[in-house]
XYZ file of C-alpha atoms in Angstrom:
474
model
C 27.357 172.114 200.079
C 24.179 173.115 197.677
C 21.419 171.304 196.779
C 19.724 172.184 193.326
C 16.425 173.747 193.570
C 14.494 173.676 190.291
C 11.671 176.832 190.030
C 9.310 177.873 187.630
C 12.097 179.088 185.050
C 13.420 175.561 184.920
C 16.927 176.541 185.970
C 18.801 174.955 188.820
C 19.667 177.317 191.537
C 21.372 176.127 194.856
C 20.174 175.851 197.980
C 21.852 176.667 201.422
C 20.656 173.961 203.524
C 22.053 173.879 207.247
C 20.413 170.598 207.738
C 23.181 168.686 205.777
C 26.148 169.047 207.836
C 28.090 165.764 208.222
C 26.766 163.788 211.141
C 29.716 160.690 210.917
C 33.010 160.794 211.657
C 33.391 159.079 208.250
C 31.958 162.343 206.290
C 33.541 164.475 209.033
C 37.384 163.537 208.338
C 39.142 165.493 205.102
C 37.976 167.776 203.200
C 41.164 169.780 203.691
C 44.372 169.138 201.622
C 46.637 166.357 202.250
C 44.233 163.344 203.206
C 45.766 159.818 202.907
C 43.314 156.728 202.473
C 44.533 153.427 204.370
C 43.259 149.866 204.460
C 41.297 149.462 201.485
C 41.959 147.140 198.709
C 41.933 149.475 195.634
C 40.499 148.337 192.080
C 41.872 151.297 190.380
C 40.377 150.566 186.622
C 43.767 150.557 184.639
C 45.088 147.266 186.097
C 44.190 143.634 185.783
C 44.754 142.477 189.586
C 43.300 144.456 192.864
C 46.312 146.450 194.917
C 46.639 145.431 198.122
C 48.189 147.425 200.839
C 48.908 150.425 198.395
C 47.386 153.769 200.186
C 45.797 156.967 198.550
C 46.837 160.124 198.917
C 44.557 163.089 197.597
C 45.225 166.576 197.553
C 42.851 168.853 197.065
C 40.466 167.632 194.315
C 42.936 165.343 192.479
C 44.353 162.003 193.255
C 47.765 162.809 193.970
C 49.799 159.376 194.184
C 48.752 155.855 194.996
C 51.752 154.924 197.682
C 52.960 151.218 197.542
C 52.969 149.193 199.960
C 55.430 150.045 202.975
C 55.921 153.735 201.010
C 56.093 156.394 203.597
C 53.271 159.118 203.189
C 53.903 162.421 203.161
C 54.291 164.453 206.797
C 51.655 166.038 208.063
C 48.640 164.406 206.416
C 45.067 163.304 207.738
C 44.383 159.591 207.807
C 41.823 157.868 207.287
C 41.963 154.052 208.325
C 39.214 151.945 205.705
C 40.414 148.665 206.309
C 38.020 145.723 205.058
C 36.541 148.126 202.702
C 37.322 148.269 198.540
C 37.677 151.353 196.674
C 36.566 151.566 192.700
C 36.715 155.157 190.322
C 33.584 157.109 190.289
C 31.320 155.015 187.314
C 30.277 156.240 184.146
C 27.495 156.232 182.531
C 28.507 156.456 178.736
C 24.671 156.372 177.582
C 22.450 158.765 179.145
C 18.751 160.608 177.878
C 19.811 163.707 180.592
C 16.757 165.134 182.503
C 17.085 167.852 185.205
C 15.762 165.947 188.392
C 18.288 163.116 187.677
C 21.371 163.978 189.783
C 20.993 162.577 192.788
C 19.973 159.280 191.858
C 23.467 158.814 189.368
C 25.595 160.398 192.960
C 23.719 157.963 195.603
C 24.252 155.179 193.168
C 28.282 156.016 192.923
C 27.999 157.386 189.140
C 29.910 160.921 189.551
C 29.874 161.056 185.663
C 27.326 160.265 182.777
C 27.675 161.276 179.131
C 24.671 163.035 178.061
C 23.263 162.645 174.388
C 21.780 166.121 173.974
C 22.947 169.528 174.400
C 23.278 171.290 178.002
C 24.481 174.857 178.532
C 27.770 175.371 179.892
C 26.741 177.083 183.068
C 25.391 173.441 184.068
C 28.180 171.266 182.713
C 30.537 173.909 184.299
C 29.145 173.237 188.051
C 28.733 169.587 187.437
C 32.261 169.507 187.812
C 32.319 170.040 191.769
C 28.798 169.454 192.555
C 27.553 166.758 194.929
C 23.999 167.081 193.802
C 25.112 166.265 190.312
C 27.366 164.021 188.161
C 29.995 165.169 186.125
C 28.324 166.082 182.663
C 29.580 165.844 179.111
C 27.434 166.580 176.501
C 27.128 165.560 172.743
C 25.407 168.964 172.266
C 22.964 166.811 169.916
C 23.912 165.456 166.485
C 25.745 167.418 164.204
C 22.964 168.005 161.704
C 24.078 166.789 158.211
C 22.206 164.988 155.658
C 22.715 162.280 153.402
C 22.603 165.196 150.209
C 25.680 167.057 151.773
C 28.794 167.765 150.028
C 32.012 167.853 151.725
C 31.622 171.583 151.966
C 28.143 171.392 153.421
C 29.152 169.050 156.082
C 32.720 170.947 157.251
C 30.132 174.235 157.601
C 28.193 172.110 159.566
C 30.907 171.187 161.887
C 32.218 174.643 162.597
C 28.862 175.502 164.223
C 28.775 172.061 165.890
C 32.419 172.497 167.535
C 31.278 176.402 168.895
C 28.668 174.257 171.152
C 31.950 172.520 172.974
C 30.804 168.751 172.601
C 32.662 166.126 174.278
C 31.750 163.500 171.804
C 30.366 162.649 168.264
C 26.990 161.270 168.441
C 25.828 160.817 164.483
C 22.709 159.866 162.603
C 22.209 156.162 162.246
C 25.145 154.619 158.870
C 22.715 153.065 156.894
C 23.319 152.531 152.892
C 21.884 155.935 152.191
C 23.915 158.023 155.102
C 27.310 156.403 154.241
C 29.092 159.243 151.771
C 27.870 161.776 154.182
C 28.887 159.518 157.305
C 32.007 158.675 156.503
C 32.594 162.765 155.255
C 31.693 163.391 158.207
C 33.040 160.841 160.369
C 36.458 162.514 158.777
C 35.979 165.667 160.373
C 34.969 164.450 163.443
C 38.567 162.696 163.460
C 40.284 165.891 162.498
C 38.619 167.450 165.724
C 39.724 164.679 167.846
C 36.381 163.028 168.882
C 35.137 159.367 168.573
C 32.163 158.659 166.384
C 29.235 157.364 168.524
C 25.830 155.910 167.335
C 23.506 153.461 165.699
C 24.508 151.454 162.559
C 22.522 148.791 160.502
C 25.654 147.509 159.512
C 28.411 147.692 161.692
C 30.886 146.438 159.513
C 30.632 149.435 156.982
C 29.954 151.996 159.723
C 33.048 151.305 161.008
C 34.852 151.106 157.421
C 33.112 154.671 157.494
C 34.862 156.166 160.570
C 32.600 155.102 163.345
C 34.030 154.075 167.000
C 31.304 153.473 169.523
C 28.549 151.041 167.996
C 25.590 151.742 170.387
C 23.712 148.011 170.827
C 24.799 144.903 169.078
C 21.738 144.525 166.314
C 24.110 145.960 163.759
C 26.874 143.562 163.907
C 24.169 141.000 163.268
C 22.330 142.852 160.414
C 26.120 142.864 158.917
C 26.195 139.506 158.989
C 22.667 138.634 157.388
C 21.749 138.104 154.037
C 19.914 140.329 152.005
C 16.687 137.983 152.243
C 17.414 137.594 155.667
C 17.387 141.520 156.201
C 13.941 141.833 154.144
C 12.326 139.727 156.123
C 13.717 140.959 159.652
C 12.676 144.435 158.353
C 9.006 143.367 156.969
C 8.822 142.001 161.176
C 8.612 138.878 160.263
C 10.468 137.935 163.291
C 10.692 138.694 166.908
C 14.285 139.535 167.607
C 17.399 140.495 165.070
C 19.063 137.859 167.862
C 17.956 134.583 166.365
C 20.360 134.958 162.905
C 23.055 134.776 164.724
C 22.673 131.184 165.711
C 23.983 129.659 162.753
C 26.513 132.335 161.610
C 29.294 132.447 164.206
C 32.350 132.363 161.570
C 30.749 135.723 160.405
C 30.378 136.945 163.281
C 33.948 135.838 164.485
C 35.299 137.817 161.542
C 33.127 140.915 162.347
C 34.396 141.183 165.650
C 38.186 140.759 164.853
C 37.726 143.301 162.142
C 35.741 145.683 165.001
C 38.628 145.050 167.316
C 41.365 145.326 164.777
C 39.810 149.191 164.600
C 39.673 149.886 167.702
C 35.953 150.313 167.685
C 33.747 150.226 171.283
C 30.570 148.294 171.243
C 27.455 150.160 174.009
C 25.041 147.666 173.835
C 22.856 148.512 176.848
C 21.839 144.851 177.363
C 19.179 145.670 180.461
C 17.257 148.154 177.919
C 17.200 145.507 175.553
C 17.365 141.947 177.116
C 16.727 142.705 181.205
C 13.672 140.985 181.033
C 14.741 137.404 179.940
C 18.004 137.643 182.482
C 17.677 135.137 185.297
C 18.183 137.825 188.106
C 15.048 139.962 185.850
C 13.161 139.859 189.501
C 15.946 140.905 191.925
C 16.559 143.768 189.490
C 12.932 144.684 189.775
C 12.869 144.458 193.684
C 16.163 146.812 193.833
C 14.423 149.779 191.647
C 11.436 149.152 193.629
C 13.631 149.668 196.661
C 14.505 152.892 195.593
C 11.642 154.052 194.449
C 10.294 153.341 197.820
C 12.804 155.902 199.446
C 9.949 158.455 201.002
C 12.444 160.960 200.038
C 12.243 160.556 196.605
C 8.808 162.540 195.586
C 10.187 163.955 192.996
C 10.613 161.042 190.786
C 7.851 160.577 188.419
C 4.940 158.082 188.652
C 4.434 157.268 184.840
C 8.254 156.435 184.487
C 8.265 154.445 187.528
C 6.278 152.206 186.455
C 7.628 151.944 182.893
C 10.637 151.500 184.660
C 9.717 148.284 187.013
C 7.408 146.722 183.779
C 10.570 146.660 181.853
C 12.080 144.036 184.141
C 9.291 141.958 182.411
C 9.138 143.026 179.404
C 11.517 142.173 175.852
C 12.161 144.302 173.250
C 10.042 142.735 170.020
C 10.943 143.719 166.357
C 7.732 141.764 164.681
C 4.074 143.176 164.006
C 2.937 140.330 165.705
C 3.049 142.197 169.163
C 3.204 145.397 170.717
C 6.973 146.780 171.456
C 7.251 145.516 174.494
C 4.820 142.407 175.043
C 5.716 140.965 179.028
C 7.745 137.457 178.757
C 5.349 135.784 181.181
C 2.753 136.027 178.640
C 4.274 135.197 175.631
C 3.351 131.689 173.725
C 5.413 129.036 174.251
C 7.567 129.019 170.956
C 7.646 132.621 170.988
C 9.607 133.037 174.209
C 11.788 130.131 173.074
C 12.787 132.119 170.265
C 13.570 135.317 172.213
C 15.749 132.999 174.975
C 17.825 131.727 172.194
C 18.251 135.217 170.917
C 19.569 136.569 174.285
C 21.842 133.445 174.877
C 23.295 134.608 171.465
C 24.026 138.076 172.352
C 25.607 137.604 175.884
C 27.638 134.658 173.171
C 28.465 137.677 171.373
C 29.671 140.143 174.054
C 31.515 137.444 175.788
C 33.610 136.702 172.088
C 33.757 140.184 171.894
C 36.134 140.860 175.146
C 37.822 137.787 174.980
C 39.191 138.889 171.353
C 40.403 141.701 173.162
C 36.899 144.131 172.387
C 36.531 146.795 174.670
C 32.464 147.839 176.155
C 31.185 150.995 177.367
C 28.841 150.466 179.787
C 25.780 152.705 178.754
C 22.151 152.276 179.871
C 20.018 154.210 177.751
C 18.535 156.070 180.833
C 15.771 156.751 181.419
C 13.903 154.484 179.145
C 16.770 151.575 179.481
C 17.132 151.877 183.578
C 16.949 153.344 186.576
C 19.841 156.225 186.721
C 21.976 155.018 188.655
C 21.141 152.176 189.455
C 21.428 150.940 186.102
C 25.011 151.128 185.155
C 25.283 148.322 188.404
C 22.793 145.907 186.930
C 24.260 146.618 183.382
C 27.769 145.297 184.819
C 25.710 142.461 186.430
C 24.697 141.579 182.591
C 27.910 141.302 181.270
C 29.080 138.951 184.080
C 25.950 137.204 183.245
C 27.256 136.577 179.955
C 30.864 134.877 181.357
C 33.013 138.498 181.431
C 35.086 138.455 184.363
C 33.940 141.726 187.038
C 37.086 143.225 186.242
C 36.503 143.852 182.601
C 33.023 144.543 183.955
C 34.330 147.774 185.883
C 36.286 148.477 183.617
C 32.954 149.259 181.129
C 32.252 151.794 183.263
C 35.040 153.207 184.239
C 37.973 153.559 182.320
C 37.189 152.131 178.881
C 33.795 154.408 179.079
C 36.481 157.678 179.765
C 38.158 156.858 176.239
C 35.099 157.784 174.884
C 36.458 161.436 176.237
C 39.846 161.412 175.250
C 39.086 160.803 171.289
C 40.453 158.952 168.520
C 43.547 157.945 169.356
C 43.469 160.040 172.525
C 43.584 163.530 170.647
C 42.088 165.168 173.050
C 44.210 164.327 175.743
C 43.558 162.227 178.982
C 40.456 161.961 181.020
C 40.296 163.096 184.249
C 37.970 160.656 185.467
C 37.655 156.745 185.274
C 40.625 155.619 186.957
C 42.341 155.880 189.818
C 45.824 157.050 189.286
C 47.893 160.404 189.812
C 45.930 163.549 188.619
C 43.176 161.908 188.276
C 40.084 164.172 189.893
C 39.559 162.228 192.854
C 35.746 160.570 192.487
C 35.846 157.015 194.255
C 33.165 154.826 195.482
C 33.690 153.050 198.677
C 32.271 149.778 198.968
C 31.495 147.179 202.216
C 32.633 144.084 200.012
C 34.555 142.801 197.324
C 32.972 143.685 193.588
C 35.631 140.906 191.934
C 34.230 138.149 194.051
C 30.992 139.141 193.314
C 29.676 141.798 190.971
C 26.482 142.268 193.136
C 29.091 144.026 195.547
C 29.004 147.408 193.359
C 25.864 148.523 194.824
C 27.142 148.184 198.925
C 28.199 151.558 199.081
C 29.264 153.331 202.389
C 30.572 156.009 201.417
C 31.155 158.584 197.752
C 33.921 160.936 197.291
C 33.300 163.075 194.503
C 36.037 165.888 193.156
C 38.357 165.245 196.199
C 35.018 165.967 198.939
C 32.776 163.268 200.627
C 29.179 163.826 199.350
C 26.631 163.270 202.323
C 24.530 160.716 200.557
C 20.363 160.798 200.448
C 17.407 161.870 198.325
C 15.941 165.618 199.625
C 12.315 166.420 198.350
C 13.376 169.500 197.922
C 15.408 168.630 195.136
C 13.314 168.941 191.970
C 9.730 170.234 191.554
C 7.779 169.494 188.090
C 6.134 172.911 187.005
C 4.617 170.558 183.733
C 3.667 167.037 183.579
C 6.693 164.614 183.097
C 7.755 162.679 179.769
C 6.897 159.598 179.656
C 8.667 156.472 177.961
């Protein structure tokens, strides 16, 4: 197993390291073909009720059945007895910022795969595939670069260089008033290509008239559903959050959402990047990135996001000129923090209406300047359970709903290997210590990680990453 080593170039290398050879019988058992998994109650992503007794067979790096109960398993196979524990897919991050010295933090935190908004080369989203230093990685290879002034013609020369950089998914411009010939143009040959439209929107309702799928953060259902003074004022920042217009217009915003689930469209609204700091369990979240932070192992992760990263549990995104971006809740005037507490009672409202009328989430975090990697796509599940969706639906945000976002519109380009846990799936599980539908908390007890059909040794190594240039900040 290789560890990446980053040098002066920039580019990963691996890293022979005889110190991490398996030292449980856990990690020690199958890594051959033919292992069968016993015990465990599985939660396999695609149904709405745990399986009991069933066992799991892999072979090789693929799931190769999921035996019912009393089935006889094949001859000849390793066992491996996990009674008491629960077994989930590999989670997905559908909304990540990628930066090099990432990896291991997504793999210790059970993410084997994260969609990256940017462009990576191939050699790197080739190895990511059977690496345990890094999660699977699919790439938007940026934003197809068209403009607003773009004919047809324009835009379809546009997309044939796009499509040479092999993108797994669409990530467009913000759909404003101005963008939408050109959006929905291009949203058209996006579709021919197979991919799902993924991005911002100041009016979700037209954006998705337009051709777009994935509506990253709620704000543009509500700006949809506001009146043209409303909207001149909430642009002028004469108000702290978009949040607070929704309180009175819930028959709109009942219609929007039928009409967004009608389409088929996805809603990413990375509610810890946004509202994390007014949730109730705000602290514990701090103390659990603080926790990892505090690994001694971890020198590589850098100071000035760290601490970005732990104020943000305190913090709440502000839209006025009144206050800085980010002012800290704890400091905020009375009738000021009122205002932003009935704001995020209205959007967990919202995302609860939203999967009840049958609205599917992808679980995205914005990383790094929404949440810890890793770590984040837990307490992002812990949000929407927050706001009264049940943990399956939950795991389901970040597992298999957020690998439709890789199979297309309409599943045109063909079925995800990841995000369940079903035959011919690749074989990325998490093993946990207790049950995540009793409590959604549960997702981060992880014993063990099995990522493309091998069990990844879990831990931070200093080793790992080494800054040649001060880090971004955020």
């Amino acid at each position: 197993m290789g560890l990446w080593r980053f040098g002066r170039s920039g580019k990963a290398r691996p890293v022979a390291l005889a110190m991490l050879i398996a030292s449980s019988a856990v990690l020690a058992q199958g890594n051959g073909p033919g292992r069968l998994i016993t015990g465990a109650t599985i939660i396999d992503g695609i149904s709405d009720t745990a399986l009991v007794g069933h066992a799991l067979l892999i072979e090789g790096n693929s799931i190769r059945d999921v035996l019912q109960p009393g089935e006889a398993a094949p001859a000849g196979v390793e066992t491996m007895d996990l009674s008491g524990k629960y077994i989930i897919p590999g989670l997905i991050d559908s909304h990540v910022h990628w930066l090099d010295w990432m990896g291991e933090l997504f793999i210790n935190h059970g993410v084997t795969s994260v969609v990256a908004l940017a462009e990576l080369d191939h050699g790197t989203r080739d190895s990511s595939q059977a690496s345990h230093s890094l999660p699977r990685l699919y790439h938007s290879a940026n934003r197809p670069p068209f403009s607003s002034e773009d004919s047809a013609a324009d835009i379809r020369r546009v997309f044939i260089e796009w499509l040479a950089k092999k993108p797994d998914i669409a990530h467009f411009p913000t759909f404003n008033e101005k963008s939408a010939r050109a959006y929905e143009l291009a949203a058209t040959e996006a579709h021919k290509a197979g991919f799902m439209v993924f991005g911002h929107t100041e009016n979700a309702a037209d954006s998705i008239a337009a051709g777009h799928d994935v509506i990253e953060h709620v704000w543009g259902f509500t700006q949809a559903a506001m009146s043209e003074q409303e909207l001149l004022v909430f642009q002028r920042g004469d108000h702290l959050t978009w949040a607070t217009f929704m309180s009175d217009d819930w028959d709109r915003l009942d219609q929007l959402i039928e009409n967004a689930v009608d389409n088929g469209a996805y809603i990413n609204p990375t509610l810890v990047y946004e509202w994390g700091g007014l949730s109730k369990d705000a602290g514990r979240r701090e103390i659990d990135d603080y926790r990892v932070l505090s690994n001694p192992d971890l020198v590589y992760f850098p100071q000035n996001i760290a601490k970005s990263l732990l104020a943000k549990h305190r913090q709440i995104k502000n839209f006025s000129t009144r206050f800085e971006n980010v002012p800290y809740v704890a400091n905020l005037p009375v009738e000021d923090r009122a205002e932003f507490e009935e704001g995020y009672r209205n959007v967990l409202e919202f995302m609860r209406r939203f999967v009840a009328a049958g609205g599917k989430i992808q679980a995205g975090t914005d990383t790094v300047s929404g949440a810890m990697p890793g770590l984040g796509v837990h307490q992002e599940m812990q949000m929407l359970v927050e706001a009264g969706i049940t943990p399956m639906r939950a795991l389901q945000s970040a597992t298999r709903w957020s690998a439709e976002l890789l199979e297309g519109i309409g599943g045109k380009r063909g079925p995800a290997v990841i995000g369940s846990i079903e035959p011919g799936k690749r074989a990325d599980l998490v093993v946990l210590d207790a049950d995540p539908l009793a409590d959604i908390l549960n997702t981060q007890k992880i014993t063990n990680v099995m990522k493309d059909g091998r069990w990844v040794e879990l831990g931070y190594h200093p080793e790992y990453y080494t800054f040649t240039e001060p880090s971004r900040s955020i």
